JSON list of C-alpha atoms in Angstrom, two decimals:
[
{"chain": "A", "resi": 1, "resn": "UNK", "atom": "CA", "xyz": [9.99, -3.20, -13.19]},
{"chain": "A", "resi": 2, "resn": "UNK", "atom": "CA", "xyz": [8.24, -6.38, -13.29]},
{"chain": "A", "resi": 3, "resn": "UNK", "atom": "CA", "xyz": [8.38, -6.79, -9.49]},
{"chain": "A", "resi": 4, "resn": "UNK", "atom": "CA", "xyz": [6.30, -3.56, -9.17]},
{"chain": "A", "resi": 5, "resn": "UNK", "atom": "CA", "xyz": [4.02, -4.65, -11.87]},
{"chain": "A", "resi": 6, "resn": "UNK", "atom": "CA", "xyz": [3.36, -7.57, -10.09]},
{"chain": "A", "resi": 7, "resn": "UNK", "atom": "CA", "xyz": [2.78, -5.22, -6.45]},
{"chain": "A", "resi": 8, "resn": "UNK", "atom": "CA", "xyz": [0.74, -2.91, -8.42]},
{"chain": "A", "resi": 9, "resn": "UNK", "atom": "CA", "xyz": [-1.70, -6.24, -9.83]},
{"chain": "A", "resi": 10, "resn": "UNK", "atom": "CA", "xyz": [-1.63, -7.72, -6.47]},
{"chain": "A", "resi": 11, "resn": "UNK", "atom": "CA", "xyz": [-2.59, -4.47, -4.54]},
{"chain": "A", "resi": 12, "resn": "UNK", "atom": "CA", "xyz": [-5.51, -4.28, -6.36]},
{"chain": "A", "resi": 13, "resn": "UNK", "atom": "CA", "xyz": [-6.65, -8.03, -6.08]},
{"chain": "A", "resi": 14, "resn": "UNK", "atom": "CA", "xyz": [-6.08, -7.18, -2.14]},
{"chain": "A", "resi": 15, "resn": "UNK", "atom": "CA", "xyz": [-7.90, -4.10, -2.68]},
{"chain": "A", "resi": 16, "resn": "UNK", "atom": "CA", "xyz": [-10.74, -5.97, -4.08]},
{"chain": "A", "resi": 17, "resn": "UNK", "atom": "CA", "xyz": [-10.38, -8.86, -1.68]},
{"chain": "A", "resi": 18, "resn": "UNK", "atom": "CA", "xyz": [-9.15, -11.35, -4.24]},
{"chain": "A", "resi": 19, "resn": "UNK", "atom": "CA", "xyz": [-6.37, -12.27, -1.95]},
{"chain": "A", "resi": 20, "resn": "UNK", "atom": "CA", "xyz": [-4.96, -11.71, 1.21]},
{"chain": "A", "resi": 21, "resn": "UNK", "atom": "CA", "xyz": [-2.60, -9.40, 3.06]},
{"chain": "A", "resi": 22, "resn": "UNK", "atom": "CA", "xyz": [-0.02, -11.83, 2.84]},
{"chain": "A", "resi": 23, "resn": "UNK", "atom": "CA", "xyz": [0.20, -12.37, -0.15]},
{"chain": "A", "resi": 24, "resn": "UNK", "atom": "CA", "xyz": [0.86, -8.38, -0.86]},
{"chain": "A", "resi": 25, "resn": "UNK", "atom": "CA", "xyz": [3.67, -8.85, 1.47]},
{"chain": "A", "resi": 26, "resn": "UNK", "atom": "CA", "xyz": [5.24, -11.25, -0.33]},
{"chain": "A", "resi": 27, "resn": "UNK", "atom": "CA", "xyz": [5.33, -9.24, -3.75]},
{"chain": "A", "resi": 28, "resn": "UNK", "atom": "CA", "xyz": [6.16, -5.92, -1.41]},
{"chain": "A", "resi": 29, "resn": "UNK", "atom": "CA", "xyz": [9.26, -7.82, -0.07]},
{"chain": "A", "resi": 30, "resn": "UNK", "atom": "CA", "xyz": [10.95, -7.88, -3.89]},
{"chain": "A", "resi": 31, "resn": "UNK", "atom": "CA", "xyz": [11.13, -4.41, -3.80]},
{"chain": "A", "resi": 32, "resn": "UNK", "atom": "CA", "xyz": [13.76, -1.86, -2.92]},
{"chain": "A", "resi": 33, "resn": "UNK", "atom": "CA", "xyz": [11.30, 1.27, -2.54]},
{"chain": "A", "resi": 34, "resn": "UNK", "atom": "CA", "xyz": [8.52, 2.43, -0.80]},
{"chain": "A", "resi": 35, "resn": "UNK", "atom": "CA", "xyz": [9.34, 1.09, 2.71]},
{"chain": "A", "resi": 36, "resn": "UNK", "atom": "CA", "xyz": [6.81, 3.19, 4.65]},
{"chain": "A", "resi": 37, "resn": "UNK", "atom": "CA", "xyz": [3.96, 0.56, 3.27]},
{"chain": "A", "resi": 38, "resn": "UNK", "atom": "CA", "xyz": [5.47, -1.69, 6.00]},
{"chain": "A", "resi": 39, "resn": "UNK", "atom": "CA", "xyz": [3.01, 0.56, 8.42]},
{"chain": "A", "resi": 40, "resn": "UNK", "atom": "CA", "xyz": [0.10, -0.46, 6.28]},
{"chain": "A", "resi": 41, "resn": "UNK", "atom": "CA", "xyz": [0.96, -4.27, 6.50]},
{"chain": "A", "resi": 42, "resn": "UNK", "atom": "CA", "xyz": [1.92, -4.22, 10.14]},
{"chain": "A", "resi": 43, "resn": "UNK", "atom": "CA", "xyz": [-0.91, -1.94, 11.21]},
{"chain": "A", "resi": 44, "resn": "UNK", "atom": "CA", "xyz": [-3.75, -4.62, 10.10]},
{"chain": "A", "resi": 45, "resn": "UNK", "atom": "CA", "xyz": [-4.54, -5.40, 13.62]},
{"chain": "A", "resi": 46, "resn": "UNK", "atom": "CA", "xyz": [-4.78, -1.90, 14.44]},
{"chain": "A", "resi": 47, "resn": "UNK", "atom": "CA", "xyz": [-7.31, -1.37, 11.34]},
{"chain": "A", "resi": 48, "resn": "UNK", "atom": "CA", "xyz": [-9.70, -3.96, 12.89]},
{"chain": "A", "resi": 49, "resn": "UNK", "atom": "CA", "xyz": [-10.04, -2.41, 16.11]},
{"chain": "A", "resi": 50, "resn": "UNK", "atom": "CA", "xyz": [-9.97, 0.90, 14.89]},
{"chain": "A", "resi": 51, "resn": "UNK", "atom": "CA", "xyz": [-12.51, 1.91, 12.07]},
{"chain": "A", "resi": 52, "resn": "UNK", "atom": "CA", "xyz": [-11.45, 5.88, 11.88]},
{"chain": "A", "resi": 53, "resn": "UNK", "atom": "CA", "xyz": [-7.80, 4.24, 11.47]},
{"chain": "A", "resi": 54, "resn": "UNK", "atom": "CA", "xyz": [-9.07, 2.08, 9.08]},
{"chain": "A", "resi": 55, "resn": "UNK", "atom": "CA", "xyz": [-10.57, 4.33, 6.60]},
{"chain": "A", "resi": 56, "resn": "UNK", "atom": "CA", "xyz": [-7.72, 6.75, 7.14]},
{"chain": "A", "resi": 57, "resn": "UNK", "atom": "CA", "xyz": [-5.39, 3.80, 5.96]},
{"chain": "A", "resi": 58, "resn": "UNK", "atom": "CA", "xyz": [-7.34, 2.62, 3.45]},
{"chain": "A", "resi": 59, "resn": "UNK", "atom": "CA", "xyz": [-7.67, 5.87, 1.64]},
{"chain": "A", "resi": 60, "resn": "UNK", "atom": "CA", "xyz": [-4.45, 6.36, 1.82]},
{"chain": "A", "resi": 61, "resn": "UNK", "atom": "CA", "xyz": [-3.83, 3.01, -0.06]},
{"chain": "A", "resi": 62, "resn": "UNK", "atom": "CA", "xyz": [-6.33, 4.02, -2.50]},
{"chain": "A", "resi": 63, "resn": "UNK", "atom": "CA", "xyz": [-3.77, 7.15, -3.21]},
{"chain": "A", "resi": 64, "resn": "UNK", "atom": "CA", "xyz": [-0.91, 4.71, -3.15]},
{"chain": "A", "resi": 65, "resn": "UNK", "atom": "CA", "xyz": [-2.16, 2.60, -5.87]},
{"chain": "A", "resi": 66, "resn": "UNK", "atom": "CA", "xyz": [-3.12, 5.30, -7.96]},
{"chain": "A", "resi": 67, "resn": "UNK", "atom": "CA", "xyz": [0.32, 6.97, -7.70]},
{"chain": "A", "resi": 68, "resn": "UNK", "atom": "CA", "xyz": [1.95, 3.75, -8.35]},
{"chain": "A", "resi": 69, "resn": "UNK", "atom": "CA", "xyz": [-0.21, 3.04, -11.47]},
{"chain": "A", "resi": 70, "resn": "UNK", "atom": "CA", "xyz": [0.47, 6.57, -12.79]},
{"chain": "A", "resi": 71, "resn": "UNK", "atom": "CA", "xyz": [3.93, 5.84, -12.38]},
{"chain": "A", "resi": 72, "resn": "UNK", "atom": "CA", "xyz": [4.58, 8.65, -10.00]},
{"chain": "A", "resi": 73, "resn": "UNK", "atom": "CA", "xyz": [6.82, 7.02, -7.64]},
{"chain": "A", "resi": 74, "resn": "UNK", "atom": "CA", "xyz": [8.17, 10.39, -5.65]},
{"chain": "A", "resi": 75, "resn": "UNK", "atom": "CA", "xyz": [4.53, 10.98, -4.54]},
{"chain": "A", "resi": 76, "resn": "UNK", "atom": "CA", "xyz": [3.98, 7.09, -4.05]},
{"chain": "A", "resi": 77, "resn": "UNK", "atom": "CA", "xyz": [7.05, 7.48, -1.82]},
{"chain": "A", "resi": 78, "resn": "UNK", "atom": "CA", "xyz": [5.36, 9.89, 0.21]},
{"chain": "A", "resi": 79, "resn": "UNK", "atom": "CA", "xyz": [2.59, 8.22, 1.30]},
{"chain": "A", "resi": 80, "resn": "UNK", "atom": "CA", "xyz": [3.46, 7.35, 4.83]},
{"chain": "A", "resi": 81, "resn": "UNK", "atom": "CA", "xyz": [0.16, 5.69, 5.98]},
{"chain": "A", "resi": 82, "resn": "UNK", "atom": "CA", "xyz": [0.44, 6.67, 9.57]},
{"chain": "A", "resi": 83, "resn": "UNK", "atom": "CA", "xyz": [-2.04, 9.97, 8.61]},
{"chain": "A", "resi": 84, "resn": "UNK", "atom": "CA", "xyz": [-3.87, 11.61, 5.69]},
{"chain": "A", "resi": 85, "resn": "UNK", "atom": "CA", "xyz": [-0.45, 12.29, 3.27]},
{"chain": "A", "resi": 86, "resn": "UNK", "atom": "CA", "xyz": [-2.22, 15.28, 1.99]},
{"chain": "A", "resi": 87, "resn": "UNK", "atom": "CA", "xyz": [-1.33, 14.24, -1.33]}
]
């Protein structure tokens, strides 16, 4: 529980621009759930060429954090960020 305490704190310092992309992926990597996130961290080169992508992305990390913070974790889990989740 403290790993995802930590990822929780640390998406929102991203989120915020506090720190960098990197450093989420280091707390993401001490945890055993939510794997679709890897498309957020691997697509960041794909978000700079691609504004619609981007904001698509981003909002769906906006839903992500929330979810996570609320401590719903099943609709955390189905946040794939490769489209608008719908949730």
């Amino acid at each position: 529980m403290k790993n995802l305490q930590n990822f929780i704190e640390c998406l929102r310092k991203y989120e915020s621009g506090e720190i960098s992309l990197e450093k989420i992926k280091a707390a993401f990597e001490g945890l055993d759930r939510f794997h679709d996130f890897w498309h957020y961290i691997s697509d960041s080169d794909i978000r700079e060429k691609n504004a619609e992508y981007a904001e698509m992305q981003n909002n769906e990390l906006k839903r992500f954090i929330s979810a996570l913070e609320n401590k719903d974790y099943d609709l955390a889990q189905r946040i794939t960020f490769l489209g608008n989740s719908g949730v």
